[in-house]
Amino acid sequence: MALPEGVRIEPLRQEWVRGALLVKNAGWRDTYLPWLGEEYLDRMDAGLERGVAGWSAALAAGRLMPTWVALTDDDVVVGVGAGGPLEVMAAIEGRLAGDAAPGVSHELGVLYVDAAWRGRGIAEELTETVVGAHAAQLWVLEDNPRARAFYGKMGFVADGGMEELPAEWHGAREIRMVRA
């Protein structure tokens, strides 16, 4: 699937951080409302400026996981994807080596597309930009059949890896999906 006309993928730059976070926050609201609740997501949105400052500082210091954005011709961010080689993710995100599936070299850590742009191939292109043809993994809510089906179409399958999420997730768990 190719990108829609007038959309391109670029490495994240400072001027696009706010747009990337707006897309991510909207994606969280669309996806995680049943688990996190309105109050939590409202606090996340209220902290947008803090998030922009944090991502901007991390980007400038080379401490942000490799991140790409899908942009329209007029530089409106319509998608965000992040991740990369596991050793980079471990160094930046503080992940444990035990989180990696055997034989996997890359991880997709973030993938969100603006609701108005979904279904046009942007998520698939961002995924390929982030992990390429490498053996890759991602973590997805166990009780999110829509996301599991989406990633399944791209060749990811659950491999039995599982992790409990913090208390604010009200008992939700993530499962690991891998693509060889």
XYZ file of C-alpha atoms in Angstrom:
180
model
C 0.000 0.000 0.000
C 1.386 3.415 -0.917
C 0.911 6.732 0.813
C -1.994 8.909 -0.303
C -1.145 11.696 -2.709
C 0.132 14.752 -0.862
C 1.439 12.779 2.153
C 5.076 12.027 2.902
C 7.036 10.482 5.783
C 9.923 12.391 7.357
C 12.081 11.983 10.461
C 10.620 14.025 13.319
C 11.870 17.620 13.516
C 11.317 20.174 16.278
C 8.610 22.031 14.357
C 6.504 18.856 14.127
C 6.704 17.710 17.764
C 3.418 19.389 18.798
C 1.576 17.848 15.832
C 3.022 14.415 16.567
C 1.892 14.629 20.192
C -1.579 15.817 19.186
C -1.934 12.763 16.915
C -0.581 10.466 19.650
C -2.880 11.918 22.316
C -5.931 11.608 20.039
C -4.909 8.020 19.308
C -4.680 7.284 23.013
C -8.143 8.768 23.542
C -9.604 6.716 20.673
C -7.901 3.514 21.783
C -7.475 3.549 25.552
C -10.526 5.408 26.900
C -12.175 2.198 28.192
C -9.086 1.372 30.251
C -7.735 4.742 31.350
C -10.918 6.805 31.606
C -11.758 10.376 30.691
C -9.992 11.981 33.681
C -6.651 10.363 32.914
C -6.818 11.327 29.244
C -7.905 14.874 30.112
C -4.806 15.194 32.345
C -2.669 13.888 29.500
C -4.130 16.503 27.135
C -3.692 19.243 29.754
C -0.015 18.281 29.939
C 0.542 18.787 26.211
C 2.978 21.683 26.694
C 5.010 19.618 29.152
C 5.021 16.762 26.636
C 6.122 19.052 23.808
C 8.954 20.388 25.965
C 10.015 16.882 26.983
C 9.946 15.442 23.461
C 11.699 18.535 22.089
C 14.496 18.304 24.661
C 14.885 14.550 24.116
C 14.935 15.022 20.334
C 17.584 17.749 20.592
C 19.712 15.575 22.898
C 19.345 12.428 20.779
C 17.424 10.663 23.572
C 14.078 10.266 21.779
C 13.444 6.906 20.181
C 13.745 7.179 16.390
C 10.485 8.852 15.358
C 8.902 9.580 11.982
C 5.853 11.604 11.066
C 3.445 11.434 8.147
C 2.851 14.960 6.883
C 0.559 16.580 4.365
C 2.014 18.924 1.738
C 1.315 21.841 4.100
C 3.241 20.144 6.964
C 0.245 19.034 9.028
C 1.147 15.894 11.001
C -1.358 13.112 10.257
C 0.590 10.158 11.635
C 3.454 9.279 13.957
C 5.516 6.120 14.254
C 8.528 5.351 16.415
C 10.828 2.515 17.277
C 13.833 0.875 15.757
C 16.653 -1.509 16.640
C 16.219 -3.139 20.037
C 19.604 -1.946 21.285
C 18.586 1.659 20.522
C 15.220 1.155 22.205
C 16.923 -0.371 25.253
C 19.359 2.515 25.562
C 16.701 5.210 25.145
C 13.661 3.653 26.752
C 15.446 1.660 29.458
C 13.889 -1.568 28.259
C 15.118 -4.866 29.600
C 16.771 -7.369 27.275
C 14.233 -9.938 28.495
C 11.451 -7.990 26.783
C 12.748 -9.101 23.383
C 11.367 -12.085 21.547
C 13.999 -14.560 20.314
C 15.362 -13.650 16.886
C 13.817 -10.173 16.863
C 16.033 -7.171 16.120
C 13.545 -4.245 16.002
C 10.535 -2.920 17.902
C 7.589 -0.788 16.844
C 6.955 1.348 19.925
C 4.512 4.014 18.694
C 2.013 4.034 15.830
C -0.900 6.475 15.561
C -2.720 8.013 12.611
C -5.213 10.887 12.753
C -8.745 9.448 12.563
C -9.540 11.360 9.358
C -6.557 9.720 7.631
C -6.972 6.099 8.757
C -7.438 3.363 6.200
C -5.239 5.059 3.581
C -2.009 3.108 4.115
C -0.259 5.613 6.360
C 0.072 3.232 9.327
C 1.474 0.502 7.109
C 4.024 2.883 5.565
C 5.029 4.225 8.980
C 5.498 0.655 10.216
C 7.745 -0.167 7.284
C 9.715 3.033 7.850
C 10.217 2.228 11.531
C 11.052 -1.502 11.333
C 11.579 -2.166 7.626
C 11.902 -5.809 6.675
C 13.572 -6.682 9.994
C 12.206 -9.252 12.391
C 10.197 -7.029 14.732
C 7.994 -6.980 17.789
C 5.399 -4.700 19.324
C 3.248 -4.676 22.435
C -0.531 -4.335 22.201
C -3.373 -4.516 24.707
C -4.514 -8.085 25.080
C -8.155 -6.951 25.058
C -7.930 -4.836 21.888
C -9.103 -7.064 19.028
C -9.109 -4.179 16.523
C -5.390 -3.472 17.030
C -4.502 -7.164 17.109
C -6.323 -7.714 13.811
C -4.656 -4.659 12.248
C -1.176 -5.833 13.194
C -2.083 -9.370 12.147
C -2.709 -8.090 8.607
C 0.894 -6.861 8.599
C 2.196 -10.281 9.616
C 2.511 -9.838 13.388
C 1.381 -12.768 15.552
C 1.097 -13.137 19.325
C 4.019 -15.155 20.651
C 2.999 -15.650 24.289
C 4.933 -12.705 25.743
C 2.796 -10.771 28.202
C 3.191 -7.952 30.698
C 0.957 -6.452 33.340
C 0.387 -2.718 33.012
C 0.495 -0.215 35.904
C -2.530 0.226 38.184
C -4.037 3.123 36.184
C -4.747 0.592 33.415
C -7.201 -1.234 35.711
C -5.852 -4.742 35.209
C -5.124 -4.509 31.481
C -2.244 -6.530 30.077
C -0.166 -6.194 26.968
C 0.810 -9.060 24.729
C 3.831 -9.193 22.489
C 3.301 -9.700 18.772
C 6.187 -10.586 16.465
C 6.867 -10.625 12.762
C 9.759 -12.741 11.489
